[in-house]
């Protein structure tokens, strides 16, 4: 019996215009009204995820943000809080200082962007009041030294022609106590050691006393792979990468065809009990 539903945002619950469709929103409301516990599980910041709860879904639920580094329950209480170690961030920035890759540091709500090509946008949205332009890697280093700011994630991206170069740079970080995941074709995210969406969901599983085999989780990309694989009902979107599809229990419609709503409706119709 499915008692928990968790879904990624970009490429999953959101369509190509970064919107939650009416069908997806209504299906989630129906699930929550039936007693199912709900979570958004995203690499985004808390501020970004909160907007979708407040403006679109209007239901209680967990916020699993920053790839699981922070979990906030439906009452607004932070139940997981795992920022990156400052010394680790400093070492990453030192090693990448002259590489001229785009580097993004994610705080709880704010995003700090260094872009040598001066495009400044993040992978999921453009500039806003929670996005800050940094002029150099040195500025990011100074930011990391500020004890009043916790950084949960370091992100790297590059033009497609430099992908191999970026991957080689990331390989040089692997001895550090970190977790590297891929959330786009040329976008990589670094969290603390053993910090993943799955680890966050395992914490929720204990907190709610709902076993993982009663979880349904939706995803499309590399940072979703573990949670899709380990959930009792792991669902890949039709637009998911092959690795996620290979470990999924089912494949649903793509993110522009309300694939999340399609599967939730089947759950509520008790097709999987």
One Martini backbone bead per residue (centre of mass of N, CA, C, O) as a GRO file, in nm:
protein
  273
    1UNK     BB    1   0.096   0.036   0.023
    2UNK     BB    2   0.058   0.376  -0.044
    3UNK     BB    3   0.184   0.654   0.184
    4UNK     BB    4   0.403   0.786  -0.017
    5UNK     BB    5   0.492   1.095  -0.201
    6UNK     BB    6   0.767   1.170  -0.424
    7UNK     BB    7   0.894   1.467  -0.607
    8UNK     BB    8   1.033   1.598  -0.848
    9UNK     BB    9   1.063   1.874  -1.054
   10UNK     BB   10   1.260   1.892  -1.282
   11UNK     BB   11   1.125   1.693  -1.536
   12UNK     BB   12   0.851   1.618  -1.371
   13UNK     BB   13   0.634   1.813  -1.236
   14UNK     BB   14   0.748   1.996  -1.441
   15UNK     BB   15   0.741   2.160  -1.711
   16UNK     BB   16   0.902   2.336  -1.969
   17UNK     BB   17   0.784   2.609  -1.799
   18UNK     BB   18   0.797   2.564  -1.486
   19UNK     BB   19   0.514   2.413  -1.437
   20UNK     BB   20   0.219   2.327  -1.273
   21UNK     BB   21  -0.027   2.152  -1.348
   22UNK     BB   22  -0.351   2.110  -1.287
   23UNK     BB   23  -0.340   1.799  -1.276
   24UNK     BB   24  -0.107   1.765  -1.077
   25UNK     BB   25  -0.221   1.933  -0.845
   26UNK     BB   26  -0.485   1.771  -0.804
   27UNK     BB   27  -0.359   1.495  -0.749
   28UNK     BB   28  -0.211   1.582  -0.492
   29UNK     BB   29  -0.457   1.670  -0.333
   30UNK     BB   30  -0.595   1.395  -0.340
   31UNK     BB   31  -0.373   1.243  -0.190
   32UNK     BB   32  -0.371   1.408   0.071
   33UNK     BB   33  -0.680   1.372   0.131
   34UNK     BB   34  -0.630   1.046   0.162
   35UNK     BB   35  -0.337   1.042   0.353
   36UNK     BB   36  -0.096   1.111   0.195
   37UNK     BB   37   0.234   1.164   0.197
   38UNK     BB   38   0.419   1.461   0.100
   39UNK     BB   39   0.690   1.545  -0.147
   40UNK     BB   40   0.946   1.755  -0.232
   41UNK     BB   41   1.239   1.662  -0.445
   42UNK     BB   42   1.517   1.884  -0.452
   43UNK     BB   43   1.784   2.102  -0.561
   44UNK     BB   44   1.654   2.331  -0.454
   45UNK     BB   45   1.558   2.574  -0.273
   46UNK     BB   46   1.341   2.661  -0.034
   47UNK     BB   47   1.215   2.906  -0.166
   48UNK     BB   48   1.141   2.769  -0.436
   49UNK     BB   49   0.961   2.540  -0.316
   50UNK     BB   50   0.757   2.707  -0.154
   51UNK     BB   51   0.612   2.838  -0.395
   52UNK     BB   52   0.462   2.576  -0.487
   53UNK     BB   53   0.297   2.535  -0.232
   54UNK     BB   54   0.160   2.823  -0.214
   55UNK     BB   55   0.057   2.865  -0.530
   56UNK     BB   56  -0.031   2.556  -0.623
   57UNK     BB   57  -0.095   2.327  -0.404
   58UNK     BB   58  -0.201   2.378  -0.107
   59UNK     BB   59  -0.028   2.174   0.082
   60UNK     BB   60   0.097   1.960   0.281
   61UNK     BB   61   0.464   1.912   0.327
   62UNK     BB   62   0.763   1.815   0.227
   63UNK     BB   63   1.099   1.958   0.215
   64UNK     BB   64   1.332   1.845  -0.022
   65UNK     BB   65   1.641   2.003  -0.031
   66UNK     BB   66   1.940   2.020  -0.173
   67UNK     BB   67   1.946   1.701  -0.211
   68UNK     BB   68   1.888   1.657   0.123
   69UNK     BB   69   2.026   1.870   0.320
   70UNK     BB   70   1.719   1.958   0.353
   71UNK     BB   71   1.443   1.922   0.593
   72UNK     BB   72   1.095   2.012   0.586
   73UNK     BB   73   0.815   2.018   0.737
   74UNK     BB   74   0.473   2.096   0.738
   75UNK     BB   75   0.546   2.306   0.995
   76UNK     BB   76   0.857   2.421   0.939
   77UNK     BB   77   1.051   2.205   1.039
   78UNK     BB   78   1.378   2.124   1.082
   79UNK     BB   79   1.509   1.775   1.031
   80UNK     BB   80   1.737   1.859   0.822
   81UNK     BB   81   2.103   1.965   0.851
   82UNK     BB   82   2.363   1.962   0.579
   83UNK     BB   83   2.621   2.122   0.544
   84UNK     BB   84   2.899   2.216   0.413
   85UNK     BB   85   3.219   2.213   0.457
   86UNK     BB   86   3.433   2.476   0.448
   87UNK     BB   87   3.696   2.327   0.374
   88UNK     BB   88   3.580   2.184   0.127
   89UNK     BB   89   3.498   2.431  -0.032
   90UNK     BB   90   3.777   2.560  -0.043
   91UNK     BB   91   3.910   2.328  -0.204
   92UNK     BB   92   3.731   2.338  -0.451
   93UNK     BB   93   3.786   2.636  -0.527
   94UNK     BB   94   4.090   2.613  -0.552
   95UNK     BB   95   4.090   2.392  -0.784
   96UNK     BB   96   3.880   2.590  -0.972
   97UNK     BB   97   3.981   2.888  -1.010
   98UNK     BB   98   4.114   2.853  -1.332
   99UNK     BB   99   3.877   2.704  -1.516
  100UNK     BB  100   3.609   2.863  -1.605
  101UNK     BB  101   3.364   2.784  -1.450
  102UNK     BB  102   3.058   2.753  -1.346
  103UNK     BB  103   2.961   2.875  -1.015
  104UNK     BB  104   2.747   2.748  -0.747
  105UNK     BB  105   2.607   2.867  -0.444
  106UNK     BB  106   2.400   2.710  -0.192
  107UNK     BB  107   2.178   2.809   0.011
  108UNK     BB  108   1.883   2.789   0.153
  109UNK     BB  109   1.771   3.060  -0.033
  110UNK     BB  110   2.045   3.132  -0.166
  111UNK     BB  111   2.227   3.240  -0.468
  112UNK     BB  112   2.571   3.205  -0.592
  113UNK     BB  113   2.721   3.358  -0.890
  114UNK     BB  114   2.973   3.237  -1.113
  115UNK     BB  115   3.034   3.383  -1.449
  116UNK     BB  116   3.253   3.412  -1.708
  117UNK     BB  117   3.001   3.462  -1.925
  118UNK     BB  118   2.766   3.636  -1.793
  119UNK     BB  119   2.464   3.494  -1.741
  120UNK     BB  120   2.370   3.398  -1.422
  121UNK     BB  121   2.193   3.179  -1.445
  122UNK     BB  122   2.028   2.913  -1.354
  123UNK     BB  123   1.908   2.596  -1.419
  124UNK     BB  124   1.588   2.688  -1.324
  125UNK     BB  125   1.645   3.009  -1.323
  126UNK     BB  126   1.663   3.321  -1.306
  127UNK     BB  127   1.681   3.612  -1.187
  128UNK     BB  128   1.671   3.732  -0.839
  129UNK     BB  129   1.654   3.817  -0.501
  130UNK     BB  130   1.816   3.520  -0.452
  131UNK     BB  131   2.034   3.634  -0.659
  132UNK     BB  132   2.398   3.644  -0.681
  133UNK     BB  133   2.661   3.823  -0.802
  134UNK     BB  134   2.986   3.707  -0.882
  135UNK     BB  135   3.316   3.808  -0.998
  136UNK     BB  136   3.460   3.561  -0.841
  137UNK     BB  137   3.607   3.307  -0.675
  138UNK     BB  138   3.700   3.487  -0.443
  139UNK     BB  139   3.414   3.569  -0.359
  140UNK     BB  140   3.332   3.283  -0.277
  141UNK     BB  141   3.544   3.251  -0.056
  142UNK     BB  142   3.442   3.483   0.120
  143UNK     BB  143   3.162   3.368   0.164
  144UNK     BB  144   3.260   3.104   0.308
  145UNK     BB  145   3.376   3.281   0.560
  146UNK     BB  146   3.088   3.329   0.644
  147UNK     BB  147   2.929   3.231   0.942
  148UNK     BB  148   2.619   3.325   0.854
  149UNK     BB  149   2.673   3.116   0.610
  150UNK     BB  150   2.532   2.840   0.455
  151UNK     BB  151   2.655   2.571   0.255
  152UNK     BB  152   2.507   2.293   0.057
  153UNK     BB  153   2.607   2.370  -0.248
  154UNK     BB  154   2.806   2.279  -0.536
  155UNK     BB  155   2.813   2.411  -0.871
  156UNK     BB  156   2.861   2.286  -1.209
  157UNK     BB  157   2.924   2.439  -1.536
  158UNK     BB  158   2.907   2.408  -1.906
  159UNK     BB  159   2.984   2.379  -2.205
  160UNK     BB  160   2.967   2.105  -2.400
  161UNK     BB  161   3.276   2.123  -2.502
  162UNK     BB  162   3.367   2.102  -2.168
  163UNK     BB  163   3.274   1.839  -2.028
  164UNK     BB  164   3.529   1.664  -1.999
  165UNK     BB  165   3.683   1.870  -1.831
  166UNK     BB  166   3.485   1.874  -1.593
  167UNK     BB  167   3.494   1.573  -1.523
  168UNK     BB  168   3.794   1.573  -1.450
  169UNK     BB  169   3.770   1.772  -1.217
  170UNK     BB  170   3.568   1.605  -1.046
  171UNK     BB  171   3.755   1.359  -1.008
  172UNK     BB  172   3.955   1.528  -0.819
  173UNK     BB  173   3.726   1.524  -0.571
  174UNK     BB  174   3.664   1.218  -0.469
  175UNK     BB  175   3.840   1.223  -0.192
  176UNK     BB  176   3.631   1.381  -0.083
  177UNK     BB  177   3.358   1.448   0.148
  178UNK     BB  178   3.139   1.369  -0.104
  179UNK     BB  179   2.858   1.435  -0.334
  180UNK     BB  180   2.800   1.349  -0.675
  181UNK     BB  181   2.572   1.498  -0.907
  182UNK     BB  182   2.333   1.480  -1.184
  183UNK     BB  183   2.096   1.739  -1.333
  184UNK     BB  184   2.247   1.755  -1.616
  185UNK     BB  185   2.434   1.746  -1.894
  186UNK     BB  186   2.616   2.018  -1.756
  187UNK     BB  187   2.522   1.945  -1.445
  188UNK     BB  188   2.671   1.973  -1.117
  189UNK     BB  189   2.654   1.835  -0.775
  190UNK     BB  190   2.766   1.926  -0.437
  191UNK     BB  191   2.771   1.742  -0.145
  192UNK     BB  192   2.776   1.589   0.118
  193UNK     BB  193   2.831   1.315   0.270
  194UNK     BB  194   2.552   1.121   0.217
  195UNK     BB  195   2.393   1.339   0.045
  196UNK     BB  196   2.053   1.270  -0.037
  197UNK     BB  197   1.741   1.203  -0.121
  198UNK     BB  198   1.738   0.927   0.011
  199UNK     BB  199   1.839   1.002   0.295
  200UNK     BB  200   1.596   1.186   0.351
  201UNK     BB  201   1.374   0.968   0.315
  202UNK     BB  202   1.474   0.786   0.543
  203UNK     BB  203   1.409   0.989   0.762
  204UNK     BB  204   1.106   1.006   0.704
  205UNK     BB  205   1.046   0.710   0.747
  206UNK     BB  206   1.108   0.721   1.050
  207UNK     BB  207   0.927   0.964   1.134
  208UNK     BB  208   0.653   0.817   1.000
  209UNK     BB  209   0.655   0.507   0.992
  210UNK     BB  210   0.738   0.450   0.679
  211UNK     BB  211   0.817   0.238   0.461
  212UNK     BB  212   0.990   0.229   0.162
  213UNK     BB  213   0.779   0.018   0.031
  214UNK     BB  214   0.554   0.281   0.056
  215UNK     BB  215   0.702   0.436  -0.169
  216UNK     BB  216   0.659   0.702  -0.408
  217UNK     BB  217   0.893   0.791  -0.677
  218UNK     BB  218   0.993   1.071  -0.877
  219UNK     BB  219   1.202   1.083  -1.186
  220UNK     BB  220   1.491   1.181  -1.433
  221UNK     BB  221   1.774   1.196  -1.287
  222UNK     BB  222   2.068   1.139  -1.122
  223UNK     BB  223   1.954   1.268  -0.840
  224UNK     BB  224   1.711   1.026  -0.854
  225UNK     BB  225   1.808   0.732  -0.870
  226UNK     BB  226   1.808   0.622  -0.578
  227UNK     BB  227   1.507   0.676  -0.506
  228UNK     BB  228   1.390   0.507  -0.736
  229UNK     BB  229   1.531   0.238  -0.662
  230UNK     BB  230   1.442   0.223  -0.333
  231UNK     BB  231   1.168   0.243  -0.381
  232UNK     BB  232   0.891   0.058  -0.403
  233UNK     BB  233   0.785   0.302  -0.616
  234UNK     BB  234   0.959   0.363  -0.891
  235UNK     BB  235   0.939   0.657  -1.108
  236UNK     BB  236   0.973   0.721  -1.444
  237UNK     BB  237   1.005   0.925  -1.686
  238UNK     BB  238   0.993   0.938  -2.026
  239UNK     BB  239   1.235   1.173  -2.004
  240UNK     BB  240   1.433   1.002  -1.885
  241UNK     BB  241   1.703   0.859  -1.820
  242UNK     BB  242   1.811   0.543  -1.859
  243UNK     BB  243   1.911   0.484  -1.568
  244UNK     BB  244   1.633   0.539  -1.438
  245UNK     BB  245   1.462   0.339  -1.601
  246UNK     BB  246   1.622   0.076  -1.515
  247UNK     BB  247   1.528   0.114  -1.189
  248UNK     BB  248   1.237   0.118  -1.239
  249UNK     BB  249   0.912   0.009  -1.194
  250UNK     BB  250   0.802   0.258  -1.364
  251UNK     BB  251   0.665   0.427  -1.656
  252UNK     BB  252   0.569   0.740  -1.739
  253UNK     BB  253   0.483   1.010  -1.848
  254UNK     BB  254   0.570   1.301  -1.932
  255UNK     BB  255   0.607   1.635  -1.815
  256UNK     BB  256   0.389   1.728  -2.055
  257UNK     BB  257   0.169   1.469  -1.964
  258UNK     BB  258   0.112   1.422  -1.657
  259UNK     BB  259   0.269   1.177  -1.519
  260UNK     BB  260   0.207   1.210  -1.219
  261UNK     BB  261  -0.104   1.206  -1.234
  262UNK     BB  262  -0.139   0.931  -1.364
  263UNK     BB  263  -0.018   0.766  -1.121
  264UNK     BB  264  -0.186   0.877  -0.886
  265UNK     BB  265  -0.458   0.785  -0.995
  266UNK     BB  266  -0.387   0.484  -0.973
  267UNK     BB  267  -0.352   0.484  -0.672
  268UNK     BB  268  -0.645   0.588  -0.598
  269UNK     BB  269  -0.760   0.325  -0.762
  270UNK     BB  270  -0.602   0.074  -0.648
  271UNK     BB  271  -0.383  -0.078  -0.846
  272UNK     BB  272  -0.131  -0.129  -0.608
  273UNK     BB  273  -0.237  -0.313  -0.353
   0.00000   0.00000   0.00000
